[in-house]
mmCIF file of C-alpha atoms in Angstrom:
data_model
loop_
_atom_site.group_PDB
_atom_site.id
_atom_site.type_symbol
_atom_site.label_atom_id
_atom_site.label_comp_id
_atom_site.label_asym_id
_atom_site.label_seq_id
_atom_site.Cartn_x
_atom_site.Cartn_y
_atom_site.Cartn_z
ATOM 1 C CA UNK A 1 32.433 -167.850 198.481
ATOM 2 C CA UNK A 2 31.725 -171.832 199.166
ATOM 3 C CA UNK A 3 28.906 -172.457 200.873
ATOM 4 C CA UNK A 4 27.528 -175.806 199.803
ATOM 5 C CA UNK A 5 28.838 -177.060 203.537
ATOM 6 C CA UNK A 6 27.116 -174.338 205.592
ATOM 7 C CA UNK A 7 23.552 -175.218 206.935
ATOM 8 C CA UNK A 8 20.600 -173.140 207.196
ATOM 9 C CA UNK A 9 17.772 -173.370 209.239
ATOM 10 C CA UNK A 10 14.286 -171.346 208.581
ATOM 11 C CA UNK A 11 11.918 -170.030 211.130
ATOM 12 C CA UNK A 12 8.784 -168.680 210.451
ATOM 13 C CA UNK A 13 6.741 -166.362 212.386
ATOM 14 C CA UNK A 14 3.229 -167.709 210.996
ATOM 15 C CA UNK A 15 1.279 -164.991 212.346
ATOM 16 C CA UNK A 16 3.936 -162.222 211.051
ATOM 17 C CA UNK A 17 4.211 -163.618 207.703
ATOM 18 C CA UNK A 18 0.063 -163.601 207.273
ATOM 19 C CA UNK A 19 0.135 -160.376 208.023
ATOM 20 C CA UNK A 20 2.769 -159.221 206.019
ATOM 21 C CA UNK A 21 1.753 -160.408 202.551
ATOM 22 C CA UNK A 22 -2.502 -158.833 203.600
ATOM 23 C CA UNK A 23 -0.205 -155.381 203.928
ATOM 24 C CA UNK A 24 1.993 -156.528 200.885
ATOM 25 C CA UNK A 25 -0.752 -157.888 198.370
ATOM 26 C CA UNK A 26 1.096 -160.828 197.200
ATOM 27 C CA UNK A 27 1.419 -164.396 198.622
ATOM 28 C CA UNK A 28 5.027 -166.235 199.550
ATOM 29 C CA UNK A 29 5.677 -169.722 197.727
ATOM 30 C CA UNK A 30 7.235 -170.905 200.766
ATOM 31 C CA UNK A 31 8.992 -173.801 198.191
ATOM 32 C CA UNK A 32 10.816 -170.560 196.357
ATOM 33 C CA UNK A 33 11.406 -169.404 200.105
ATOM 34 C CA UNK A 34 13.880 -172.748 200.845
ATOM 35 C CA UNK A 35 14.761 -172.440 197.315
ATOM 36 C CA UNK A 36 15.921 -169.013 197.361
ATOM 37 C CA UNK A 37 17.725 -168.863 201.108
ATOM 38 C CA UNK A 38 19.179 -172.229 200.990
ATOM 39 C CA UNK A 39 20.684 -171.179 197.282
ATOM 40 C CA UNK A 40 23.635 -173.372 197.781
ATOM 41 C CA UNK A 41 23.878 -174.265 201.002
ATOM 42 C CA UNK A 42 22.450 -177.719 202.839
ATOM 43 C CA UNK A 43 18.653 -176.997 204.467
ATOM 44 C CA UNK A 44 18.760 -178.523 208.032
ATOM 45 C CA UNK A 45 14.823 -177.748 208.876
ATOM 46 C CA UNK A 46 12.209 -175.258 208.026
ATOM 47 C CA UNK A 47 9.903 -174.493 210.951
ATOM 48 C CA UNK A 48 6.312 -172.743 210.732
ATOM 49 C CA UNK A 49 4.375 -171.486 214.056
ATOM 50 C CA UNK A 50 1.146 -170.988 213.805
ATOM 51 C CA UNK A 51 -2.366 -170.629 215.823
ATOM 52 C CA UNK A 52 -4.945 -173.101 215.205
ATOM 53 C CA UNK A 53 -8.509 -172.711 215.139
ATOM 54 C CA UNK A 54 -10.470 -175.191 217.112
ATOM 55 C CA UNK A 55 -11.556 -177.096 214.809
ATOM 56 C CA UNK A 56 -9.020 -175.526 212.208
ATOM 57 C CA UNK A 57 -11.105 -174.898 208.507
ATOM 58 C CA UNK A 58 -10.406 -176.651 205.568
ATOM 59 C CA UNK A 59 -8.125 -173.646 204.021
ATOM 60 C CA UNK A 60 -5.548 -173.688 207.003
ATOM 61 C CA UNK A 61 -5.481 -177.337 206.914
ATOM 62 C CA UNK A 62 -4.789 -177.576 203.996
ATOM 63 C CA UNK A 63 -2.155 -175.181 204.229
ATOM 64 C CA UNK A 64 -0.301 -176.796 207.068
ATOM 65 C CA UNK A 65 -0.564 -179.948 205.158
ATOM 66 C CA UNK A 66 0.957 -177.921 201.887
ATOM 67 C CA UNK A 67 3.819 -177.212 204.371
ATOM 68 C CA UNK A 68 4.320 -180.572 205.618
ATOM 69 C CA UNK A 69 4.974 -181.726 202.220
ATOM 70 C CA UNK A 70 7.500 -178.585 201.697
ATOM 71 C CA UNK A 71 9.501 -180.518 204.782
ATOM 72 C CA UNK A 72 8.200 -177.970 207.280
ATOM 73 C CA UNK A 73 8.341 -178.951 211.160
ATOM 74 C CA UNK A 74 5.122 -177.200 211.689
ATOM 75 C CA UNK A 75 4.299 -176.236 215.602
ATOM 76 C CA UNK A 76 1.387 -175.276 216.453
ATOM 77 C CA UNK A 77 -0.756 -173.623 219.389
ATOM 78 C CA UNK A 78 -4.747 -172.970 219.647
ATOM 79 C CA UNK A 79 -6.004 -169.614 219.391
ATOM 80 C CA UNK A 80 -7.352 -167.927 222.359
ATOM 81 C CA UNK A 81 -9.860 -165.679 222.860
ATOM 82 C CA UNK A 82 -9.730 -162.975 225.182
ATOM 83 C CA UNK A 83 -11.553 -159.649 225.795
ATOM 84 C CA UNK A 84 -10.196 -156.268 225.613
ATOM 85 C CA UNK A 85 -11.722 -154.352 228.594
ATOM 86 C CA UNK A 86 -11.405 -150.987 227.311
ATOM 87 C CA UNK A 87 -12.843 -151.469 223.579
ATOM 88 C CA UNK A 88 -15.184 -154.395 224.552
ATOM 89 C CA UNK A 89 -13.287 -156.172 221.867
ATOM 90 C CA UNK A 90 -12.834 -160.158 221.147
ATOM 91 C CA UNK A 91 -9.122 -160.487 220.773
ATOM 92 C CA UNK A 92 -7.955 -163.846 219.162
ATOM 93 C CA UNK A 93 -4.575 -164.867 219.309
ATOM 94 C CA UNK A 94 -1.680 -167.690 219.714
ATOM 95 C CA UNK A 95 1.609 -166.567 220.765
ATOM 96 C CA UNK A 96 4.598 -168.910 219.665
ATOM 97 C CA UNK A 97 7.577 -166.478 220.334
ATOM 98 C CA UNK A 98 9.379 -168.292 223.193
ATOM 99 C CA UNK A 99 8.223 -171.983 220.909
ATOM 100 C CA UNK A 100 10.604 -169.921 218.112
ATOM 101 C CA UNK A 101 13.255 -169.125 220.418
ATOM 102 C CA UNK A 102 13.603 -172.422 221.748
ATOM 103 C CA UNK A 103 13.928 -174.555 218.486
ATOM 104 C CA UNK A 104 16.393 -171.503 217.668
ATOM 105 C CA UNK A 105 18.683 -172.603 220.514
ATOM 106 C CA UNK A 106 18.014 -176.320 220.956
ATOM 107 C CA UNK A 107 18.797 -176.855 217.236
ATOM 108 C CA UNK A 108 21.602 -174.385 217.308
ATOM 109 C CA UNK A 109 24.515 -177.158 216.546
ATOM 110 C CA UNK A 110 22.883 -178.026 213.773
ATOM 111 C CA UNK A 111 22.764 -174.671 211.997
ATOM 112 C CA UNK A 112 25.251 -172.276 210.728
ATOM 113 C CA UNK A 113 22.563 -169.349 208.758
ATOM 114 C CA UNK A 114 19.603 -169.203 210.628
ATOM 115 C CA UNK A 115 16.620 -167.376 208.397
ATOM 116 C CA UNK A 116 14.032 -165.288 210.793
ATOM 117 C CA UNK A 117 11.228 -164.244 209.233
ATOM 118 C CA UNK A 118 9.818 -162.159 211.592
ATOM 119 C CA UNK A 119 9.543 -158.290 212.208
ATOM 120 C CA UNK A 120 8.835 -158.915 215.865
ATOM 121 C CA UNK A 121 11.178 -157.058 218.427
ATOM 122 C CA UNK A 122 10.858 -159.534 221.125
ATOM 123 C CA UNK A 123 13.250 -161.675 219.102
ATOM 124 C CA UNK A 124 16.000 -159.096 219.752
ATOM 125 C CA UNK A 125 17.622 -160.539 222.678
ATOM 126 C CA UNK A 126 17.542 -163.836 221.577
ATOM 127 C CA UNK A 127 19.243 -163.163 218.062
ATOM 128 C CA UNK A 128 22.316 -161.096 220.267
ATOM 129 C CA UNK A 129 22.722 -163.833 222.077
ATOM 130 C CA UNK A 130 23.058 -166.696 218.844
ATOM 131 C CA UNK A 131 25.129 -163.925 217.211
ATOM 132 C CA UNK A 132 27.500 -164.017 220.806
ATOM 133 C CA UNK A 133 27.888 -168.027 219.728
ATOM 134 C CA UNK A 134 28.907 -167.831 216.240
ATOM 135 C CA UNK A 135 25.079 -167.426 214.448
ATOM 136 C CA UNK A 136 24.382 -165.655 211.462
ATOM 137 C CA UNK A 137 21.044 -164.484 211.758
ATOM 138 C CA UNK A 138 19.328 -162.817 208.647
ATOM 139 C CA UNK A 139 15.753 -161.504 209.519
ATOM 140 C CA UNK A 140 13.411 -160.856 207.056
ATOM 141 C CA UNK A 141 10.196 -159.052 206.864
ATOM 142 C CA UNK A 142 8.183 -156.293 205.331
ATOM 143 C CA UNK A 143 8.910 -152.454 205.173
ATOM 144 C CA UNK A 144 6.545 -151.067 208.084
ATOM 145 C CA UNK A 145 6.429 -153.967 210.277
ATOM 146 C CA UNK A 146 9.794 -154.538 211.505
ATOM 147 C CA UNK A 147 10.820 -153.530 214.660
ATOM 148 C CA UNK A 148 14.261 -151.368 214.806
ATOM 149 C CA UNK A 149 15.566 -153.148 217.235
ATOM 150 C CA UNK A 150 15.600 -156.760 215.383
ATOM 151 C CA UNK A 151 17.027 -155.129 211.928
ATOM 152 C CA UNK A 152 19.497 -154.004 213.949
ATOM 153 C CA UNK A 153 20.448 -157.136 215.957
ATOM 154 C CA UNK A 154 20.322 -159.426 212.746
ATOM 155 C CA UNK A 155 23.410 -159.585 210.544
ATOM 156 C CA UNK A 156 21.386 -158.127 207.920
ATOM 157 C CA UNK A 157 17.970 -157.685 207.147
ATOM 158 C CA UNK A 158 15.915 -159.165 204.075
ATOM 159 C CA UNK A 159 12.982 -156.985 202.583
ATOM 160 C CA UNK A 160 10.295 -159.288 201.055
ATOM 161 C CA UNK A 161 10.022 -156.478 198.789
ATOM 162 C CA UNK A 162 13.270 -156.857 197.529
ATOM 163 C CA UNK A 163 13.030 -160.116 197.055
ATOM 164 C CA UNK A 164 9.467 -160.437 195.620
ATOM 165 C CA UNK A 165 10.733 -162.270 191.883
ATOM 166 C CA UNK A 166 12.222 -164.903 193.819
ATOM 167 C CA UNK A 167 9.620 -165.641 196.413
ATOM 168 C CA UNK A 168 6.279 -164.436 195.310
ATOM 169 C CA UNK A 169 3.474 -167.514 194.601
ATOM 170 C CA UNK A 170 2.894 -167.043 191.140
ATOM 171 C CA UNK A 171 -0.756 -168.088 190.286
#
């Protein structure tokens, strides 16, 4: 099949992604990650969401930077700190799920393939929905931290796993 008119757009779940290569033990090349889904086929944008320390250290600037160069829209949201009553806990997070959902529609024109990675069922509805107006959604994640109910509502469903040759940082 052609695809070399059919345009892709990449969102990344920052948060999901960190976590899945500390569970995986191997680090994406997020330059082999365009390479490898856009195989082809034109790239129309690459976002990353992300928290942000305030300040942000040196390594996740750097980073960020890294992905600028790649092309990556990068959006971004401080880290808050909360407490967890029952545990007594400091709980730090950023959440950028409806941020992802909202470049997914307002760029939607400009797409054909939109790449997910994310394991995070809240993204569910939203991926029925671009499916309902002619999307292809592929989702992709890591066995054991995917929700059921995205794999399901994606077109199909990309194991980093299975894919580890073509998108692993190679040192």
């Amino acid at each position: 099949m052609d695809y070399h008119n059919e345009r892709v757009a990449i969102f990344v779940d920052g948060a999901n992604m960190f976590y899945a290569q500390r569970v995986l033990g191997w680090h994406l090349d997020f330059a082999r990650v365009i390479e490898y889904f856009t195989r082809g086929r034109q790239l129309y944008n690459a976002f990353y969401y992300t928290g942000v320390q305030v300040p942000p250290d040196n390594s996740q600037r750097d980073f960020l930077t890294a992905l600028r160069h790649l092309g990556f829209t990068i959006r971004e949201k401080s880290i808050k700190e909360t407490l967890d009553q029952s545990s007594n806990a400091v709980i730090r997070r950023a959440n950028l799920d409806i941020e992802i959902v909202v470049d997914m529609f307002n760029t939607a024109t400009r797409y054909d393939l939109a790449i997910l990675m994310s394991g995070d069922g809240d993204f569910e509805r939203a991926v029925e929905l671009l499916r309902s107006k002619g999307k292809e959604i592929v989702g992709v994640g890591t066995r054991g931290m995917i929700s059921s109910e995205l794999e399901n509502a994606c077109d199909r469903y990309v194991k980093l796993e299975d894919i580890r040759s073509e998108v692993e940082k190679i040192r």
